[in-house]
Amino acid sequence: MPALAGLMAVSAAGFGTVTVDDGRDDGAVSSSSRQAIGRPYAGVDAGSTNGTDISRSFNRQVYEEQRATQEEQLAIVAEQRQQVEQDVESYAEQVADQWVIPVTGYRLTAQFGQSSGLWSSGQHTGLDLAGPSGTTIVAAASGTVKTAAYDGAYGNKTSIVLDDVDPGNQTEMWYAHQSRIVVEPGQKVNAGDVIGYTGATGNVTGPHLHLEVRPGGGEPINPEQALQEHGVRP
C-alpha cells in the first residue's frame, strides 16, 4: 500500500490535479453561463413584451382583420355581379322587343296598298326592298319559324310567328322571293339572326325581299307602320 500511495502522488505531480465528477454543482459553471443557457430561444428574456408568444398573438389579430376586410370586399363584388346579371337580363328583354331592318343596301320599290296589275290581288300586300340577289336577310323581330318552303307566287318564303306582338294573336311576318332559305320550321330566331338570302323566285320583276306582317296569320297590315311602332323606319 505505501508503494501504491507513492505512485499516485507521482502521477498527480506529473499531470496536475485529478478531479472526480460526482454529478454535483461545485460552482465550476459561472452564474453568467447559467443565465445564457436559460435564456429563451428567441433571444429575449422572460417577461419581455417582444416575446415570441406575444408576437404570434399580434400576427393573428392582423390576419383576422385582413380576412374580415377581404370578406367585405367579396360581398361587395358579389352584389356588383348580381346587379350586372340583372342588368344583362333586363337588356336582353329590351333587345328581344326591338325590331331591325331585315336587309341593308336596299331600295324601297313598292309600298303597302299600291295598285297594279303586277299583283294578283290588284294591290300590294307588303313592302318590296330591292337589292342585289344574294343579299343577307335577317329576322326583323324575334319569333319561331312556322314555314320555310316554296310558296307559289311568293317563291321561297319563310313565315315567322313573332314573340312580342300580342303572343295570343300569333302575328306572323313573311319573307318572300328568297334565293335560299337557311332556317327550318320550329327554329327559334332572334332579331338580327340570318334566315336567308334575297332572290327572284316566284312572281317578280327583279331580285328583292317582299316583307309582310299578318296578325293572327290572317289579312296583312302595313309593315311600315308595324316597323315604325318598334322604332324602325324603312
Coordinates of C-alpha atoms in Angstrom, one line a residue:
M1 CA 0.0 0.0 0.0
P2 CA 2.8 2.6 0.7
A3 CA 4.2 1.9 -2.7
L4 CA 0.8 2.4 -4.4
A5 CA 0.3 5.7 -2.5
G6 CA 3.6 6.9 -3.7
L7 CA 2.8 6.1 -7.3
M8 CA -0.5 8.1 -7.1
A9 CA 1.4 11.0 -5.7
V10 CA 3.9 10.9 -8.5
S11 CA 1.1 10.7 -11.1
A12 CA -0.6 13.7 -9.6
A13 CA 2.5 15.7 -9.7
G14 CA 3.0 14.8 -13.3
F15 CA -0.4 15.6 -14.7
G16 CA -1.9 18.2 -12.4
T17 CA -4.8 18.0 -10.1
V18 CA -7.2 15.0 -10.6
T19 CA -10.8 15.8 -10.2
V20 CA -13.7 13.4 -10.0
D21 CA -17.2 14.4 -11.4
D22 CA -19.7 13.2 -8.9
G23 CA -22.7 14.9 -10.6
R24 CA -22.9 17.8 -8.1
D25 CA -22.8 21.5 -8.9
D26 CA -19.5 22.5 -7.4
G27 CA -19.6 26.1 -8.7
A28 CA -17.4 25.3 -11.8
V29 CA -20.2 26.8 -14.1
S30 CA -20.3 30.5 -13.7
S31 CA -23.6 32.4 -13.0
S32 CA -23.3 34.2 -16.3
S33 CA -23.1 30.9 -18.2
R34 CA -26.2 29.6 -16.4
Q35 CA -28.1 32.8 -17.5
A36 CA -27.1 32.3 -21.1
I37 CA -28.3 28.6 -21.0
G38 CA -31.6 29.6 -19.5
R39 CA -32.3 32.4 -22.0
P40 CA -35.3 31.9 -24.3
Y41 CA -34.6 30.6 -27.9
A42 CA -35.8 33.9 -29.4
G43 CA -33.0 35.7 -27.5
V44 CA -35.5 37.6 -25.4
D45 CA -35.6 37.5 -21.6
A46 CA -38.6 36.1 -20.0
G47 CA -41.3 38.7 -19.4
S48 CA -40.2 40.9 -22.4
T49 CA -43.1 42.5 -24.3
N50 CA -41.3 41.3 -27.5
G51 CA -41.6 37.7 -26.6
T52 CA -42.5 35.0 -29.2
D53 CA -46.0 34.3 -27.8
I54 CA -47.0 37.9 -27.9
S55 CA -45.7 38.3 -31.5
R56 CA -47.9 35.3 -32.5
S57 CA -50.9 36.9 -30.9
F58 CA -50.3 40.2 -32.7
N59 CA -49.9 38.5 -36.2
R60 CA -53.1 36.5 -35.6
Q61 CA -55.0 39.7 -34.9
V62 CA -53.7 41.3 -38.1
Y63 CA -54.6 38.2 -40.1
E64 CA -58.2 38.3 -38.7
E65 CA -58.6 41.9 -39.6
Q66 CA -57.3 41.3 -43.2
R67 CA -59.7 38.3 -43.6
A68 CA -62.6 40.4 -42.4
T69 CA -61.7 43.1 -45.0
Q70 CA -61.4 40.5 -47.7
E71 CA -64.8 39.1 -46.8
E72 CA -66.4 42.6 -47.0
Q73 CA -64.8 43.1 -50.4
L74 CA -66.0 39.7 -51.7
A75 CA -69.5 40.6 -50.5
I76 CA -69.4 43.9 -52.4
V77 CA -68.1 42.0 -55.6
A78 CA -71.0 39.5 -55.2
E79 CA -73.5 42.3 -55.0
Q80 CA -72.0 44.0 -58.1
R81 CA -72.1 40.7 -60.0
Q82 CA -75.7 40.2 -59.2
Q83 CA -76.5 43.7 -60.3
V84 CA -74.7 43.1 -63.6
E85 CA -76.6 39.9 -64.2
Q86 CA -79.8 41.7 -63.6
D87 CA -78.8 44.5 -66.0
V88 CA -77.9 41.9 -68.7
E89 CA -81.2 40.1 -68.3
S90 CA -83.1 43.4 -68.5
Y91 CA -81.1 44.4 -71.6
A92 CA -81.8 41.0 -73.2
E93 CA -85.5 41.6 -72.6
Q94 CA -85.3 45.0 -74.2
V95 CA -83.4 43.7 -77.2
A96 CA -86.0 41.0 -77.7
D97 CA -88.6 43.7 -78.1
Q98 CA -86.6 45.6 -80.7
W99 CA -87.0 45.2 -84.4
V100 CA -84.4 45.7 -87.2
I101 CA -84.4 46.3 -90.9
P102 CA -84.2 42.8 -92.5
V103 CA -81.8 43.8 -95.3
T104 CA -79.2 46.5 -96.0
G105 CA -78.4 48.5 -99.1
Y106 CA -81.9 48.2 -100.4
R107 CA -84.3 50.5 -102.4
L108 CA -87.9 50.7 -101.4
T109 CA -89.6 49.9 -104.7
A110 CA -93.2 49.2 -103.7
Q111 CA -95.2 50.1 -100.6
F112 CA -98.3 48.6 -99.0
G113 CA -101.6 49.2 -100.7
Q114 CA -100.3 50.2 -104.1
S115 CA -102.5 49.3 -107.0
S116 CA -101.0 47.5 -110.0
G117 CA -101.7 44.6 -112.4
L118 CA -98.4 43.1 -111.3
W119 CA -100.1 41.7 -108.2
S120 CA -102.8 39.0 -108.4
S121 CA -105.0 40.8 -105.7
G122 CA -104.6 44.1 -107.6
Q123 CA -103.0 45.7 -104.5
H124 CA -99.6 45.3 -103.0
T125 CA -99.7 43.4 -99.6
G126 CA -96.3 44.3 -98.2
L127 CA -93.1 46.2 -98.7
D128 CA -90.6 45.5 -101.5
L129 CA -86.9 46.0 -100.5
A130 CA -84.9 45.7 -103.7
G131 CA -81.2 45.0 -103.9
P132 CA -78.6 42.6 -105.3
S133 CA -79.5 38.9 -105.4
G134 CA -77.9 37.0 -102.5
T135 CA -78.1 39.9 -100.0
T136 CA -78.4 38.6 -96.4
I137 CA -81.8 38.6 -94.9
V138 CA -82.1 38.7 -91.1
A139 CA -85.2 38.3 -88.9
A140 CA -86.7 41.7 -88.3
A141 CA -88.1 40.5 -85.0
S142 CA -87.7 37.5 -82.7
G143 CA -90.0 34.6 -83.0
T144 CA -90.4 31.0 -84.1
V145 CA -90.2 29.8 -87.7
K146 CA -93.6 28.4 -88.8
T147 CA -92.9 27.6 -92.5
A148 CA -89.8 27.7 -94.7
A149 CA -90.6 26.5 -98.2
Y150 CA -91.5 27.4 -101.8
D151 CA -95.0 29.0 -101.9
G152 CA -96.2 29.7 -105.5
A153 CA -96.1 33.4 -106.4
Y154 CA -94.2 34.2 -103.2
G155 CA -91.3 31.9 -104.3
N156 CA -89.1 30.7 -101.4
K157 CA -90.9 32.1 -98.4
T158 CA -90.2 32.0 -94.6
S159 CA -93.0 32.8 -92.2
I160 CA -92.1 33.6 -88.5
V161 CA -94.6 33.8 -85.6
L162 CA -93.5 36.8 -83.6
D163 CA -92.8 36.7 -79.8
D164 CA -93.6 40.3 -78.8
V165 CA -96.7 41.3 -80.8
D166 CA -99.7 40.1 -78.8
P167 CA -98.5 36.5 -78.3
G168 CA -102.0 35.2 -78.1
N169 CA -102.7 36.6 -81.6
Q170 CA -99.8 34.7 -83.3
T171 CA -98.8 37.6 -85.5
E172 CA -96.7 36.4 -88.5
M173 CA -94.0 38.1 -90.6
W174 CA -93.4 36.8 -94.1
Y175 CA -90.2 37.0 -96.1
A176 CA -90.7 36.1 -99.8
H177 CA -88.8 35.6 -103.0
Q178 CA -85.6 34.3 -101.3
S179 CA -82.9 32.7 -103.4
R180 CA -82.1 30.5 -100.4
I181 CA -83.6 29.7 -97.0
V182 CA -81.3 28.8 -94.1
V183 CA -83.9 28.2 -91.3
E184 CA -86.4 25.4 -90.7
P185 CA -89.8 25.1 -89.1
G186 CA -89.8 25.1 -85.3
Q187 CA -86.5 27.0 -85.1
K188 CA -86.3 29.9 -82.6
V189 CA -84.7 33.1 -84.1
N190 CA -83.9 36.5 -82.6
A191 CA -84.0 39.9 -84.3
G192 CA -80.8 40.1 -86.5
D193 CA -80.4 36.3 -87.0
V194 CA -79.7 35.3 -90.6
I195 CA -82.7 33.5 -92.1
G196 CA -81.9 33.5 -95.9
Y197 CA -80.8 35.5 -98.9
T198 CA -82.6 37.7 -101.4
G199 CA -83.5 36.4 -104.8
A200 CA -86.1 36.5 -107.6
T201 CA -88.1 33.3 -107.0
G202 CA -91.9 33.3 -107.6
N203 CA -93.7 36.2 -109.3
V204 CA -91.2 39.0 -109.5
T205 CA -89.6 41.5 -112.0
G206 CA -86.2 41.5 -110.2
P207 CA -84.4 40.4 -107.0
H208 CA -85.9 41.8 -103.8
L209 CA -87.3 41.0 -100.4
H210 CA -91.1 41.1 -100.1
L211 CA -92.0 41.7 -96.5
E212 CA -95.5 41.2 -95.0
V213 CA -97.0 41.4 -91.5
R214 CA -100.1 39.4 -90.8
P215 CA -101.8 39.5 -87.4
G216 CA -103.1 36.0 -86.5
G217 CA -101.8 34.8 -89.8
G218 CA -104.8 36.5 -91.5
E219 CA -105.0 39.5 -93.6
P220 CA -101.8 41.7 -94.0
I221 CA -101.4 45.1 -92.4
N222 CA -98.9 47.8 -93.4
P223 CA -95.4 46.5 -92.5
E224 CA -94.1 50.1 -92.5
Q225 CA -96.4 51.1 -89.7
A226 CA -95.6 48.0 -87.7
L227 CA -91.9 48.6 -88.1
Q228 CA -92.2 52.3 -87.0
E229 CA -94.1 51.2 -83.9
H230 CA -91.0 49.3 -82.9
G231 CA -88.5 52.1 -83.7
V232 CA -87.6 51.1 -87.2
R233 CA -88.1 53.3 -90.2
P234 CA -87.7 51.6 -93.6

